[in-house]
Coordinates of C-alpha atoms and ligand atoms in Angstrom, one line a residue:
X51 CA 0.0 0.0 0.0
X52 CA 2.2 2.9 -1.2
X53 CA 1.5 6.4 0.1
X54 CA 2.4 9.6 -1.9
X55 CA 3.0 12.9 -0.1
X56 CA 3.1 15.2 -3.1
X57 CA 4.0 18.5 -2.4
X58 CA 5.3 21.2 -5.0
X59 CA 6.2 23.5 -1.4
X60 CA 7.6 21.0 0.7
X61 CA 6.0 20.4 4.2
X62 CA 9.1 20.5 7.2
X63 CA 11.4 17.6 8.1
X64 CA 9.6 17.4 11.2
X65 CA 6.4 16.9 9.6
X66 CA 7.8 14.8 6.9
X67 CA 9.3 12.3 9.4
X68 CA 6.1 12.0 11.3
X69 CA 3.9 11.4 8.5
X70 CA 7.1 8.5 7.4
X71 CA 6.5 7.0 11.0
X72 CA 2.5 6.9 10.9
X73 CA 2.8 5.0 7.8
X74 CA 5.1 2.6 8.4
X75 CA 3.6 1.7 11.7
X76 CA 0.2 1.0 9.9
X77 CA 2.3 -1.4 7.5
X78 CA 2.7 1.0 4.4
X79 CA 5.2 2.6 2.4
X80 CA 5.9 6.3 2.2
X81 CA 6.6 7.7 -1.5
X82 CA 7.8 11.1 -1.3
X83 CA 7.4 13.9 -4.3
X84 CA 8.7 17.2 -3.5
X85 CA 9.5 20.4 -5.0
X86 CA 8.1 18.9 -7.8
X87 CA 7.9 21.7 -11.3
X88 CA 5.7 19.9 -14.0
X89 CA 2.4 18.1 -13.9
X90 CA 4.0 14.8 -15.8
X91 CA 5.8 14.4 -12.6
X92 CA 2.8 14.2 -10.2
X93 CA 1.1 12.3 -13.2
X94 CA 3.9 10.0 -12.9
X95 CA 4.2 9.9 -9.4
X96 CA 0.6 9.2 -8.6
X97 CA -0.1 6.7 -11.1
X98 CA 0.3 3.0 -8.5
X99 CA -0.3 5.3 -5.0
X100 CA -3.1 4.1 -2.8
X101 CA -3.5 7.5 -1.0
X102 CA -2.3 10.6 -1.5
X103 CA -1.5 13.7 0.6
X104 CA -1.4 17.2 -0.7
X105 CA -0.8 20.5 0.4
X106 CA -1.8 23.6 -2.0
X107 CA -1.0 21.4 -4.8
X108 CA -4.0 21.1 -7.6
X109 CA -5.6 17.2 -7.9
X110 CA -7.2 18.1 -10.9
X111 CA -9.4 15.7 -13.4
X112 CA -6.0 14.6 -15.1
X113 CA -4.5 13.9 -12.0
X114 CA -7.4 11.7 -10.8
X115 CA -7.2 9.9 -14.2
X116 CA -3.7 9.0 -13.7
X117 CA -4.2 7.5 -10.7
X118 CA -5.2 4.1 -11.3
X119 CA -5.0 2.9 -8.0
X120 CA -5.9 5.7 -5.9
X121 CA -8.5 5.2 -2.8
X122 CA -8.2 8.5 -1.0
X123 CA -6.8 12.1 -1.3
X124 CA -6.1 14.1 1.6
X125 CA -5.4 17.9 1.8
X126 CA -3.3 18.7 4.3
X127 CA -5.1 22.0 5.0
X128 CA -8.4 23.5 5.5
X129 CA -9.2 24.8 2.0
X130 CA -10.1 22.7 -0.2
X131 CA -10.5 24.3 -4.3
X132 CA -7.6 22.5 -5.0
X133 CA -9.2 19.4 -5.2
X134 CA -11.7 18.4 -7.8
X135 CA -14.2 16.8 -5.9
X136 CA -16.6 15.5 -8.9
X137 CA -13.6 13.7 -10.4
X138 CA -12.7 11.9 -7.2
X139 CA -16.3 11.1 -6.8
X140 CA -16.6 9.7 -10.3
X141 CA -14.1 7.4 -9.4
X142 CA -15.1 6.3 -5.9
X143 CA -11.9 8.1 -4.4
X144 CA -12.2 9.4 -0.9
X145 CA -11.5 13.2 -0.5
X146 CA -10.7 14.8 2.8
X147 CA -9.0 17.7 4.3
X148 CA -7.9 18.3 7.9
X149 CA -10.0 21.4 9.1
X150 CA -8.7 23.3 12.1
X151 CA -5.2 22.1 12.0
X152 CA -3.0 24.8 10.3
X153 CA -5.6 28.0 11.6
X154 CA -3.2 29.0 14.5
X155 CA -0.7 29.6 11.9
X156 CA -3.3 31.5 9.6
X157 CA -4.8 33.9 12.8
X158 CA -1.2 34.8 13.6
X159 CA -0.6 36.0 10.6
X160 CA -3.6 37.9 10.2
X161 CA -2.6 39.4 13.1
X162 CA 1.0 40.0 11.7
X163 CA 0.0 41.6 8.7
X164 CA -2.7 44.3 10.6
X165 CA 0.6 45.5 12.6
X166 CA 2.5 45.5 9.7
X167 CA -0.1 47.7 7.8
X168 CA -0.4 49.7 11.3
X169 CA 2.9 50.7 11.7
X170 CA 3.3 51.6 7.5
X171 CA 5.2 48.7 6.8
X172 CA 8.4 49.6 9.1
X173 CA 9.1 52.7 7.1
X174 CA 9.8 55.5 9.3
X175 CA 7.1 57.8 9.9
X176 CA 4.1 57.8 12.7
X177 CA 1.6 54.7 12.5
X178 CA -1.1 53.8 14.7
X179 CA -2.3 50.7 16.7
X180 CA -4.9 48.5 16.8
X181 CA -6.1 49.3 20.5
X182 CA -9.3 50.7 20.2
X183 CA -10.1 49.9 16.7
X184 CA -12.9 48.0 15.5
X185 CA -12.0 44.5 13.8
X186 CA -14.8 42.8 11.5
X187 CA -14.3 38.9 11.4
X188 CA -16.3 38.0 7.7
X189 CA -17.1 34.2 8.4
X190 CA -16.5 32.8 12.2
X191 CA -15.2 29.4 11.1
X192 CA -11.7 28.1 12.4
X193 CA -9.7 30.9 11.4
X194 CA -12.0 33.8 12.1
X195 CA -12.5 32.6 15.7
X196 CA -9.3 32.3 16.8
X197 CA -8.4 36.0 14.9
X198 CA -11.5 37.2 17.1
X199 CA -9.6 35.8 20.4
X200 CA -6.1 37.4 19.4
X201 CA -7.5 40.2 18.6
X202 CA -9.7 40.9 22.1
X203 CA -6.2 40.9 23.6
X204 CA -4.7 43.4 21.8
X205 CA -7.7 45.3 22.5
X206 CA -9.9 45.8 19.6
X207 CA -13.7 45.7 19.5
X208 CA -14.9 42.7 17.5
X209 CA -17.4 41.9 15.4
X210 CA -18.4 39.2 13.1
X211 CA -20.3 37.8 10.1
X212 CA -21.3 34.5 9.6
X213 CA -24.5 33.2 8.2
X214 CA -23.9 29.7 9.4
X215 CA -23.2 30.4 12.7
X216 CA -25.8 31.2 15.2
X217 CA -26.0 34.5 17.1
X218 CA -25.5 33.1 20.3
X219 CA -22.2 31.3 19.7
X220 CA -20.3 34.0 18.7
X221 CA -22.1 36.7 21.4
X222 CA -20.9 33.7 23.8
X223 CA -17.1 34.7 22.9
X224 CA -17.8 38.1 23.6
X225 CA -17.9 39.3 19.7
X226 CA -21.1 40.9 18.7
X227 CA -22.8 39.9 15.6
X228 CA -23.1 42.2 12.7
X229 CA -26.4 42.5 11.6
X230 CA -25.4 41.7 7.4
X231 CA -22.3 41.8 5.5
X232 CA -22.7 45.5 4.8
X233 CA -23.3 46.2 8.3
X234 CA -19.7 44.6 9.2
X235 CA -18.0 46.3 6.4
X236 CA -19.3 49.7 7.7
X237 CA -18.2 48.9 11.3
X238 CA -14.6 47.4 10.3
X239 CA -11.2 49.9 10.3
X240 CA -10.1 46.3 10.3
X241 CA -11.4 43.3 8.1
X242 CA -10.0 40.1 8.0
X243 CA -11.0 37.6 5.7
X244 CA -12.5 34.1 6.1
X245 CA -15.1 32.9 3.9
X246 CA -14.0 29.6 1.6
X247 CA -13.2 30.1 -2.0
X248 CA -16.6 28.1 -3.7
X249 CA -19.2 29.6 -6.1
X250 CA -21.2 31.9 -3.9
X251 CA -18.3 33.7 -2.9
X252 CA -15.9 34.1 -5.9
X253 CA -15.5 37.6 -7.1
X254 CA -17.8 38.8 -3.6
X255 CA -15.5 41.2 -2.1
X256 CA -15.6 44.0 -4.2
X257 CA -16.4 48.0 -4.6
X258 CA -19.6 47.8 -3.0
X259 CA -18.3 46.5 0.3
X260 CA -15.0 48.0 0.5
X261 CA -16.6 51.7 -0.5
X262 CA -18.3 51.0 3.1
X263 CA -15.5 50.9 5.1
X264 CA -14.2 53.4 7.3
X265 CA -11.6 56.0 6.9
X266 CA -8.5 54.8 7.1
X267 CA -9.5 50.7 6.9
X268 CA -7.6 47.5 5.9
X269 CA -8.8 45.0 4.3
X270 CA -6.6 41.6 5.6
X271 CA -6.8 38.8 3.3
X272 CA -5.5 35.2 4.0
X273 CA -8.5 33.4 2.6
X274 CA -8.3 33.2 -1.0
X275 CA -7.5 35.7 -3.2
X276 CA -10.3 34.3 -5.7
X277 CA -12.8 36.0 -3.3
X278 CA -11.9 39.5 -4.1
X279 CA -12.9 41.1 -7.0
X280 CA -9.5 42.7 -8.2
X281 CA -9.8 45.0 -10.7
X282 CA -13.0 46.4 -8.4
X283 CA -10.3 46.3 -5.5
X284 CA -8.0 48.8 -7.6
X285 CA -10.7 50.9 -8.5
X286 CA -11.8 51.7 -5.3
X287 CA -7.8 52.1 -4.1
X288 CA -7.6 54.4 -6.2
X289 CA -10.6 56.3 -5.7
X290 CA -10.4 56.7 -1.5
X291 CA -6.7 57.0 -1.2
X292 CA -7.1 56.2 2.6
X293 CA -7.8 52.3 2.0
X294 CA -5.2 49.6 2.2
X295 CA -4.9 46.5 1.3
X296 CA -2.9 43.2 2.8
X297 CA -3.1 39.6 1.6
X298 CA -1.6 36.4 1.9
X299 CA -2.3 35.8 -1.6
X300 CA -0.9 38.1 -4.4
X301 CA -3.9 39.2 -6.2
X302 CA -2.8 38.8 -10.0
X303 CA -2.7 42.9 -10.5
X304 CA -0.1 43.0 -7.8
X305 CA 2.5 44.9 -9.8
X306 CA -0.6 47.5 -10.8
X307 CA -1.1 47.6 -7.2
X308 CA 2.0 48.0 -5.9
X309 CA 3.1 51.3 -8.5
X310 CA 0.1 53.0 -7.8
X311 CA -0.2 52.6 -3.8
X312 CA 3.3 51.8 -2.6
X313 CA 2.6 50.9 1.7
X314 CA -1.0 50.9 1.4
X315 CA -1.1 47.4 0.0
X316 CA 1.2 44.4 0.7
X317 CA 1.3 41.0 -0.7
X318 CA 3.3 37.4 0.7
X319 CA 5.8 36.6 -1.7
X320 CA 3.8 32.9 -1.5
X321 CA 1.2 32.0 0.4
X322 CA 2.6 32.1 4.5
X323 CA -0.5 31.3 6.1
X324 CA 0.3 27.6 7.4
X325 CA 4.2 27.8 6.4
X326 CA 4.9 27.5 10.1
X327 CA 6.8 24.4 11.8
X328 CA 3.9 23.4 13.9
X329 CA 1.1 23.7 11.2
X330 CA 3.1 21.7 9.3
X331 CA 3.3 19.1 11.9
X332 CA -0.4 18.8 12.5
X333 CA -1.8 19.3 9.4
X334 CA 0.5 16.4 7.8
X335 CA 0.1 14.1 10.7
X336 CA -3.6 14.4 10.8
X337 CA -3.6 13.7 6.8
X338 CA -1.5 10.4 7.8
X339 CA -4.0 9.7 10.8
X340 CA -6.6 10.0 8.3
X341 CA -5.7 7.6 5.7
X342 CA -4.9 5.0 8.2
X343 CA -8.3 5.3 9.9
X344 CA -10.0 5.0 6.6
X345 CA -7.6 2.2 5.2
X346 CA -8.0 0.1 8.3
X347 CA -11.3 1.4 9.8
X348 CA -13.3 2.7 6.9
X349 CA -12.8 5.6 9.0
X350 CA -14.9 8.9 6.6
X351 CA -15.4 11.3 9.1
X352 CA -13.7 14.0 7.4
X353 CA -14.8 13.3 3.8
X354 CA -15.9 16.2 1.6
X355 CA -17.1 14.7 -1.5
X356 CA -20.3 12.5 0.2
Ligands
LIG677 P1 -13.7 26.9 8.1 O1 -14.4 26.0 7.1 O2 -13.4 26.5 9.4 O3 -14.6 28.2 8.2 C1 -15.2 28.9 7.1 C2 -16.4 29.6 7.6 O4 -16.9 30.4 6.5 C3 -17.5 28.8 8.2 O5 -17.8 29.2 9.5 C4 -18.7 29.1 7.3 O6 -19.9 29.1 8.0 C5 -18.3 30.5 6.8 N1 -18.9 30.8 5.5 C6 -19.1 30.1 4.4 N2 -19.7 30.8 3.4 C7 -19.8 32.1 3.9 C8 -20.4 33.3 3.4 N3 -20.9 33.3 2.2 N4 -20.4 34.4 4.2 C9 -19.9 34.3 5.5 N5 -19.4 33.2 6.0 C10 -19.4 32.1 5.3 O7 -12.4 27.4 7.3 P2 -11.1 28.1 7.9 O8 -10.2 27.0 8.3 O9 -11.5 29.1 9.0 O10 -10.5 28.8 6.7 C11 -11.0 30.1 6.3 C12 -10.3 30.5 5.0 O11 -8.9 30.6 5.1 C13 -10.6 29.6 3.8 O12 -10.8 30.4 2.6 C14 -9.3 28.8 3.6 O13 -9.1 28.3 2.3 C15 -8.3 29.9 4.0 N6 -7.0 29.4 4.5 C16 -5.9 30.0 4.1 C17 -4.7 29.5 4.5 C18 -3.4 30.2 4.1 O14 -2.4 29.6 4.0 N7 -3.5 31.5 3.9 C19 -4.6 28.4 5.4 C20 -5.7 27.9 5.9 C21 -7.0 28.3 5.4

């Protein structure tokens, strides 16, 4: 039973070497795929594994084809549009991710990135701080709650937005509830992004709601940056000269932006949001947890495609 762990950014030793020993304890071998640069080497690479692990990397239709043994795909990670989910159900393959596990990582540097946008980037001059201002949390899920908790300690009044959540949970953390989307964008010197990348949401973030926000505001992206309408985003950039813009996922204008509005907008060279040591750990271990529990067990409890 040969695993694949095929990752074009490479997950840490420490990770690696956990994922190695879950494997081999459960009686199967560990096939390793990194820094991969063409598809015809995944293709290659995938075509006798039982299960593969991902990160970021894209398990399109062609990939699924080539794997002609393939039981179960796991994403290391919480998002999942990297995966083609009607291809793996076509073919009775498994698909999971491992929600929760990397969104320390992600919150942090939400977090990160609002100081950094603060204080103008660390160029000398007079920023400001987040004390005091108001932070709008669009969708409470793993990511947006824990940004919520880090950011009651640093003193900021939090709200959120999340249609799936009831009320009462969030009031319960002590965030209060925005009444709609508009209502949080209004609110927000400080809005950090959450919502998944799927249909409903593609393209949402645009002029309308950013033209809301409040002098001064920042718009924090490490969701997706398929959410955001861009050329809406440099529109209205250009238009209230006050707004800025960080995101852990260079929007594909990113040169555009960055001539035009220098500090007020800042892009991760890649995406940074789980590149830590520790998400790492427990996103690749749970991944190897996972496929072991389904091999053995029949184990589905984190499949998406049901
Ligand atoms: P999650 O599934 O735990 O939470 C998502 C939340 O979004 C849920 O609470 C859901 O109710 C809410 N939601 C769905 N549609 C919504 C809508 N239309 N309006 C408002 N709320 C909506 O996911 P998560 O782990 O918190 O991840 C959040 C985002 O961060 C995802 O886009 C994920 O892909 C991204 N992410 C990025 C990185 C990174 O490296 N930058 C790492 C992990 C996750």
């Amino acid at each position: 039973m040969k695993v694949l762990v095929a990752t074009e950014k490479p997950f840490a030793k420490k990770a690696v070497d956990g994922i190695r020993s879950i494997v081999e304890q459960a009686g199967m071998t560990l096939s390793l795929l990194e820094n991969y640069t063409s598809t015809e080497q995944l293709l290659e690479a995938v075509a006798d594994a039982d299960a593969l692990i991902v990160r970021s990397d894209k398990v399109t239709r062609q990939v699924i084809q080539a794997a002609k043994r393939l039981k179960i795909v796991v994403r290391a990670g919480a998002g999942y549009d990297n995966l083609d989910l009607e291809a793996c159900s076509e073919k009775n393959i498994v698909a999971m991710n491992t929600p929760g596990q990397n969104s320390n990582a992600v919150a942090e540097l939400a977090i990160g990135m609002m100081i950094y946008m603060a204080r103008k980037q660390f160029q000398p001059g007079t920023g400001t701080e987040l004390r005091g201002k108001a932070l709008g949390v669009h969708a409470y899920g793993n990511v947006g709650r824990l940004v919520a908790g880090l950011a009651k300690g640093f003193g900021m009044e939090v709200y959120a937005y999340d249609p799936f959540i009831p009320a009462s949970v969030i009031q319960a953390e002590g965030v209060h509830v925005a009444s709609s989307v508009e209502d949080l964008y209004s609110r927000s010197d400080y809005l950090s992004l959450h919502i998944p990348a799927n249909d409903q949401t593609k393209g949402s973030i645009g002029k309308a709601l950013l033209s809301l926000m409040p002098k001064g505001a920042c718009l924090v992206n490490t969701a997706r940056k398929e959410v955001i309408n861009e050329p809406e985003l440099e529109a209205i950039m250009a238009e209230r000269k006050d707004l800025k813009y960080a995101t852990d996922v260079a929007p594909d204008n990113m040169e555009a932006l960055r001539a035009q509005f220098d500090t007020r907008v800042y892009a991760t060279n890649k995406k940074m949001g789980a590149q830590t040591e520790e998400a790492n750990v427990n996103a690749g271990l749970a991944a190897a947890r996972q496929i072991v529990a389904f091999i053995q067990n029949g184990d589905r409890t984190f499949q998406l495609n049901k």
